[in-house]
Tab-separated table of C-alpha atoms in Angstrom:
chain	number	residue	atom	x	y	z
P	916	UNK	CA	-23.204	24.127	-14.905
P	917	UNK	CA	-22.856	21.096	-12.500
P	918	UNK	CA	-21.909	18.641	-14.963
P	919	UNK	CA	-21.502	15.305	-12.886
P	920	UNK	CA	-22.251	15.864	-8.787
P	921	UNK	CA	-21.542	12.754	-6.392
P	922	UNK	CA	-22.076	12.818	-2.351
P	923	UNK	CA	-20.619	12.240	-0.397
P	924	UNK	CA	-16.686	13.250	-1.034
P	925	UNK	CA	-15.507	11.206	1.743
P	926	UNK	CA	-17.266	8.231	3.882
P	927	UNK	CA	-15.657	5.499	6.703
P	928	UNK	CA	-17.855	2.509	6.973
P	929	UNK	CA	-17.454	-0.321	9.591
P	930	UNK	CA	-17.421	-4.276	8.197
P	931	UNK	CA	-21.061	-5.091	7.639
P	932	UNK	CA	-22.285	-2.105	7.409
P	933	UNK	CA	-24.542	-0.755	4.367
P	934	UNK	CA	-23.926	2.730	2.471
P	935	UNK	CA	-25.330	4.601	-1.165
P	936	UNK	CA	-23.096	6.555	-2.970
P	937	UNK	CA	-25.334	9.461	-5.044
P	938	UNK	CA	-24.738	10.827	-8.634
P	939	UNK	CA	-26.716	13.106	-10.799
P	940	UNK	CA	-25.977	14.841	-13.795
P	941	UNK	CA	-27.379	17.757	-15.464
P	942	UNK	CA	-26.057	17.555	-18.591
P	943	UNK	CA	-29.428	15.492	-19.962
P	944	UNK	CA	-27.087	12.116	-20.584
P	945	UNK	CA	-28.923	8.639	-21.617
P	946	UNK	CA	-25.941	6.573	-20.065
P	947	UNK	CA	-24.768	6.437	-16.593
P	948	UNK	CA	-21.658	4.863	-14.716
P	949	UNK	CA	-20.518	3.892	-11.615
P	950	UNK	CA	-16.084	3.318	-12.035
P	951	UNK	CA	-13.585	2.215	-8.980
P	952	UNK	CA	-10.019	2.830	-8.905
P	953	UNK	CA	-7.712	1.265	-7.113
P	954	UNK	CA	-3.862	1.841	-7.669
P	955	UNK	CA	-2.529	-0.064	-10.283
P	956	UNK	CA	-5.639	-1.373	-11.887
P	957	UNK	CA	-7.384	1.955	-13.574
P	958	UNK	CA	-10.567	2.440	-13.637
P	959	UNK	CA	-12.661	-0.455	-13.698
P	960	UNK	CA	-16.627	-0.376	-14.617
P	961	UNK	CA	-18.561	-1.878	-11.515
P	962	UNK	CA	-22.184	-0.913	-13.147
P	963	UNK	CA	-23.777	1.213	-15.850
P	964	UNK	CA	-27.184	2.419	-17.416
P	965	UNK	CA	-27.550	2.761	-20.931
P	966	UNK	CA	-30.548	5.122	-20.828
P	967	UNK	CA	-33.142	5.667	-17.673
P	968	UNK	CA	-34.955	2.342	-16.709
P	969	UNK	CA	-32.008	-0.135	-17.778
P	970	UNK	CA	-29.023	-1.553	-15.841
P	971	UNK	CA	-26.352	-3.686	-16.571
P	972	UNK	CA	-22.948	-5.365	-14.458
P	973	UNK	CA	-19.474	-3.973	-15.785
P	974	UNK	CA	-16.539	-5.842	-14.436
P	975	UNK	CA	-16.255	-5.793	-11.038
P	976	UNK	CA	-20.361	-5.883	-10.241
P	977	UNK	CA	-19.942	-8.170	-6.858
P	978	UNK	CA	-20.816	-6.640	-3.552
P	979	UNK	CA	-22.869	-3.555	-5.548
P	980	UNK	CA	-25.986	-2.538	-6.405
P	981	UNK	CA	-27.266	0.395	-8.729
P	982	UNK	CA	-30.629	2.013	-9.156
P	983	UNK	CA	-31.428	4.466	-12.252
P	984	UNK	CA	-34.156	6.767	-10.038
P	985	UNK	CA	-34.354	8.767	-13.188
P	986	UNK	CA	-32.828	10.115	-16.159
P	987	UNK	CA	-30.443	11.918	-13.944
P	988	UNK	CA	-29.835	10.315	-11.512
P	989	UNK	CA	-28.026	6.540	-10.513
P	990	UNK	CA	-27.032	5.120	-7.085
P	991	UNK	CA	-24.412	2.677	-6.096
P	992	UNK	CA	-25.696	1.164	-2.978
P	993	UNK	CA	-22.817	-1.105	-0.406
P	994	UNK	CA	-25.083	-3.768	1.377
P	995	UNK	CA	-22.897	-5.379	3.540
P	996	UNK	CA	-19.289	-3.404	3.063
P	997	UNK	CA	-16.147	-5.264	3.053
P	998	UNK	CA	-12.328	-3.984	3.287
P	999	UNK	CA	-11.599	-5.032	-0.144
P	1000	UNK	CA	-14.423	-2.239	-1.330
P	1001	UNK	CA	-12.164	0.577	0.107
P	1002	UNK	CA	-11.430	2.674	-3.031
P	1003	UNK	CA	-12.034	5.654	-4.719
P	1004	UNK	CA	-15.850	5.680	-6.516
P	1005	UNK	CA	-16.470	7.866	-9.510
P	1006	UNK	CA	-20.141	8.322	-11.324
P	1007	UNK	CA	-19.766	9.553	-14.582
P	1008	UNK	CA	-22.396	10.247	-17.342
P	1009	UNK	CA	-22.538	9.964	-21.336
P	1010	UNK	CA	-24.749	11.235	-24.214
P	1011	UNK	CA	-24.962	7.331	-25.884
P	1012	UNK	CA	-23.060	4.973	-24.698
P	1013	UNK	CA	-19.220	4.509	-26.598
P	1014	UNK	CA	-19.350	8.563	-26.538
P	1015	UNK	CA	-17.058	10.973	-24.581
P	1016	UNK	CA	-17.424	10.104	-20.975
P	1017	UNK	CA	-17.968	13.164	-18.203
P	1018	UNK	CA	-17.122	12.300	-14.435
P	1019	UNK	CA	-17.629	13.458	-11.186
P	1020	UNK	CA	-15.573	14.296	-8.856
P	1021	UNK	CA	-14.673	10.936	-6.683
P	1022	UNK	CA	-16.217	9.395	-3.492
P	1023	UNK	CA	-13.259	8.484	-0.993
P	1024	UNK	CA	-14.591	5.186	0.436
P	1025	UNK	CA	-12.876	3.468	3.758
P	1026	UNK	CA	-14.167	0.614	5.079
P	1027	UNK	CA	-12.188	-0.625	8.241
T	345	UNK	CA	-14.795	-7.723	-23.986
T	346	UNK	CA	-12.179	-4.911	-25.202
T	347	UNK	CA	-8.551	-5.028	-23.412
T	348	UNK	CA	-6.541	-2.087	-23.589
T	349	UNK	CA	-2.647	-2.122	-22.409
T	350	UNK	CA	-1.225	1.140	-21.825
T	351	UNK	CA	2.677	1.732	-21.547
T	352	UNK	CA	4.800	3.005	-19.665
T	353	UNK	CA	3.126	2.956	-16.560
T	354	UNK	CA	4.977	5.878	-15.095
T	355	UNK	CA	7.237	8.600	-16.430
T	356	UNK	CA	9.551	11.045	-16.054
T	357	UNK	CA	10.925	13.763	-18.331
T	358	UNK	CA	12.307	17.405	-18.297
T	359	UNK	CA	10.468	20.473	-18.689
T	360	UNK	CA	10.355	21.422	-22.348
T	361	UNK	CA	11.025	17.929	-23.627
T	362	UNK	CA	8.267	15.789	-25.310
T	363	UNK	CA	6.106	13.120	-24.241
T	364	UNK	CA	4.720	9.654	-25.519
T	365	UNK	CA	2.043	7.580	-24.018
T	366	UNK	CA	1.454	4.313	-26.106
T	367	UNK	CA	-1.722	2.162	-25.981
T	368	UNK	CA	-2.842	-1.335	-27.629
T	369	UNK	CA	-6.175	-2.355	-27.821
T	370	UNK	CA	-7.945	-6.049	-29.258
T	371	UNK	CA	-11.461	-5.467	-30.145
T	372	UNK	CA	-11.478	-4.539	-33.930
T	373	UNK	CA	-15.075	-3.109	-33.738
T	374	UNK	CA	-13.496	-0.134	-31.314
T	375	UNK	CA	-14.144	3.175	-32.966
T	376	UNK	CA	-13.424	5.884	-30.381
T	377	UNK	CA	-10.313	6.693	-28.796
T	378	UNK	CA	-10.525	8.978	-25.852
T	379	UNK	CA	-7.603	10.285	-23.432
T	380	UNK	CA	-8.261	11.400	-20.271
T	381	UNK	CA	-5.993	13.264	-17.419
T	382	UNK	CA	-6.278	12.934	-13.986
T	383	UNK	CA	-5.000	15.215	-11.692
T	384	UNK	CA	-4.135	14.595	-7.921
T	385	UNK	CA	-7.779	14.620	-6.118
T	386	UNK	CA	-9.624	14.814	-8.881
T	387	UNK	CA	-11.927	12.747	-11.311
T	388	UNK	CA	-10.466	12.610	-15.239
T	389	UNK	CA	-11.374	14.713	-18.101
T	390	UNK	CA	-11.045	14.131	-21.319
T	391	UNK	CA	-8.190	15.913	-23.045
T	392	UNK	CA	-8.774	14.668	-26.624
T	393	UNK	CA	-10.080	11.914	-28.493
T	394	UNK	CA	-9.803	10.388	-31.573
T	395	UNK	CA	-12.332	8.322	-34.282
T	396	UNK	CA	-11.525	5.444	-36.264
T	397	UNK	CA	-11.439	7.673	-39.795
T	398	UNK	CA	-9.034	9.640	-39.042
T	399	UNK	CA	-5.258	9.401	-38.399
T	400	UNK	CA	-4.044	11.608	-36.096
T	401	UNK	CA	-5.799	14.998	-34.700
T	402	UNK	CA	-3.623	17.547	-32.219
T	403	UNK	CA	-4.715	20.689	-29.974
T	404	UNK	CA	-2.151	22.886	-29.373
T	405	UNK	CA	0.215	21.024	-27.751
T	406	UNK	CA	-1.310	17.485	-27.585
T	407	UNK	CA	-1.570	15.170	-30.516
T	408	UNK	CA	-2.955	11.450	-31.116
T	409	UNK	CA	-2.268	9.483	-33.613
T	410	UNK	CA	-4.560	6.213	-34.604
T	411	UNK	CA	-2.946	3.449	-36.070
T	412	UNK	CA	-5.939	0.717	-36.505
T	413	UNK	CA	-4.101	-2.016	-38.621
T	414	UNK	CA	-2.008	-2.377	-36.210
T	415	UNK	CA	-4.103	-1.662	-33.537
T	416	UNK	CA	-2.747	0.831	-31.414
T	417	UNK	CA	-2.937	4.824	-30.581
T	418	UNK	CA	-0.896	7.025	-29.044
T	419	UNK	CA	-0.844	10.653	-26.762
T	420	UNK	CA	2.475	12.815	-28.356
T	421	UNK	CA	2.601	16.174	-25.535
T	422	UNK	CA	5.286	18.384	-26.740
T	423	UNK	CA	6.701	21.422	-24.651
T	424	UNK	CA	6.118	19.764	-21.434
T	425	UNK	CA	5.042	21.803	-18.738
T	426	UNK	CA	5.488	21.447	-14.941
T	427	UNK	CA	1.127	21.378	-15.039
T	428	UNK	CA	0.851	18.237	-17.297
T	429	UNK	CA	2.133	16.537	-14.216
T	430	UNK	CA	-0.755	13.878	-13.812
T	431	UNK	CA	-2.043	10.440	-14.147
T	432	UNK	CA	-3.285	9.658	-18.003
T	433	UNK	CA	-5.745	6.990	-19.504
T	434	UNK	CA	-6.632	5.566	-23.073
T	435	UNK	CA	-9.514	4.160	-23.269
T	436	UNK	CA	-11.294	2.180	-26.834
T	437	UNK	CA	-14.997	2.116	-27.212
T	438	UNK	CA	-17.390	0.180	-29.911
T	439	UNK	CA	-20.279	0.841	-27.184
T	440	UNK	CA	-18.872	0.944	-24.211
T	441	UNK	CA	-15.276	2.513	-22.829
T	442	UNK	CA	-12.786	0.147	-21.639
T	443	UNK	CA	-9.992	2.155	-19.802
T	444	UNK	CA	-6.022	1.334	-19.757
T	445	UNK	CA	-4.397	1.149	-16.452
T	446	UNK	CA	-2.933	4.648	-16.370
T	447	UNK	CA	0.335	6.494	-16.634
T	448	UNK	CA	1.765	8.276	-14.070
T	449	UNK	CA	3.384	11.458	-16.009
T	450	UNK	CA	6.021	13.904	-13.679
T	451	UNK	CA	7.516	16.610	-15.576
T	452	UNK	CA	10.746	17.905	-13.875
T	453	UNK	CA	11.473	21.513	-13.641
């Protein structure tokens, strides 16, 4: 049992240049997330999808964007990277939303 | 939205002694009370959690207590062990889980 699977672990990106971060989960969840975490300031919700075909901005949505392919899985796509995106990604999945949370395992992202 | 403080934001204690993690939340509508640990590398996992009807729930040697009037929950780990050693979170949820800003926990051998 998977649970939560995100590629890839670790990724260096140049200024400019674009990047999507993958997550699926097996665990037949409605709600998806994409988190960052940065030292200091938690985790912080960048986007999430309530159930497959709906997507809303969290917090911190600038700079991101997130496609629910299907019920499993939900993409967190870079378009133009930036320094201030270097931080650690997690997906993480939910039965409803406001329910026990599951993550993955954290995408290591460096942009230089 | 939700705000959740969490305090402290790091500490230290001896093997065997106790430990208290304290959070404050705002939104009144919050019904769920997760904690998470995070260890080094890792992504968190929920440790226990904690609804608004009840008062305080404990596993073994973790225990949260809910105090809504006042708004605010807490993480009580007793027997500390060299393996709690990790970051922690408290999070509050109505329908969506707003996350505290972590505490770094070291337990000294």
């Amino acid at each position: 049992n998977a649970g939560v699977t995100q590629t890839p672990k670790f990724q260096v990106l140049k200024t400019g240049q674009s990047m999507t971060l993958q997550c699926a989960q097996d665990m037949n969840h409605n709600s998806m997330y994409w988190y960052r975490q940065d030292p200091g300031m938690g985790l912080r919700l960048i986007y999430y999808s309530a159930s497959e075909g709906t997507t809303d901005k969290g917090e911190v949505p600038n700079g991101y964007n997130v496609s629910r392919l299907n019920k499993r899985e939900f993409s967190l796509r870079l378009e133009s990277a930036a320094p201030s995106q270097t931080s650690v990604y997690f997906c993480a999945s939910s039965e409803v939303g406001g329910n026990t949370i599951y993550f993955g395992e954290g995408s290591w992202l460096t942009v230089v | 939205g939700e705000n959740v403080e969490q305090h402290p934001s790091t500490l230290s204690v001896q093997e065997g002694d106790s430990a208290v993690i304290k959070c404050t939340y705002s939104d009144s509508a919050s019904n769920y009370f997760p904690w998470y640990k995070q260890e080094l590398g890792k992504g968190p996992q929920l440790i226990i959690d904690i609804r608004s009807n009840v008062g305080e729930k404990k596993d073994q040697r973790i225990a949260v207590t809910l105090n809504k009037t006042a708004k605010h929950f807490s993480l009580h780990i007793t027997e500390t062990q060299p393996e709690d050693s990790a970051v922690y979170f408290c999070a509050a949820s109505s329908y969506k889980l707003t996350f505290g800003k972590g505490t770094l926990l070291t337990v000294n051998p």
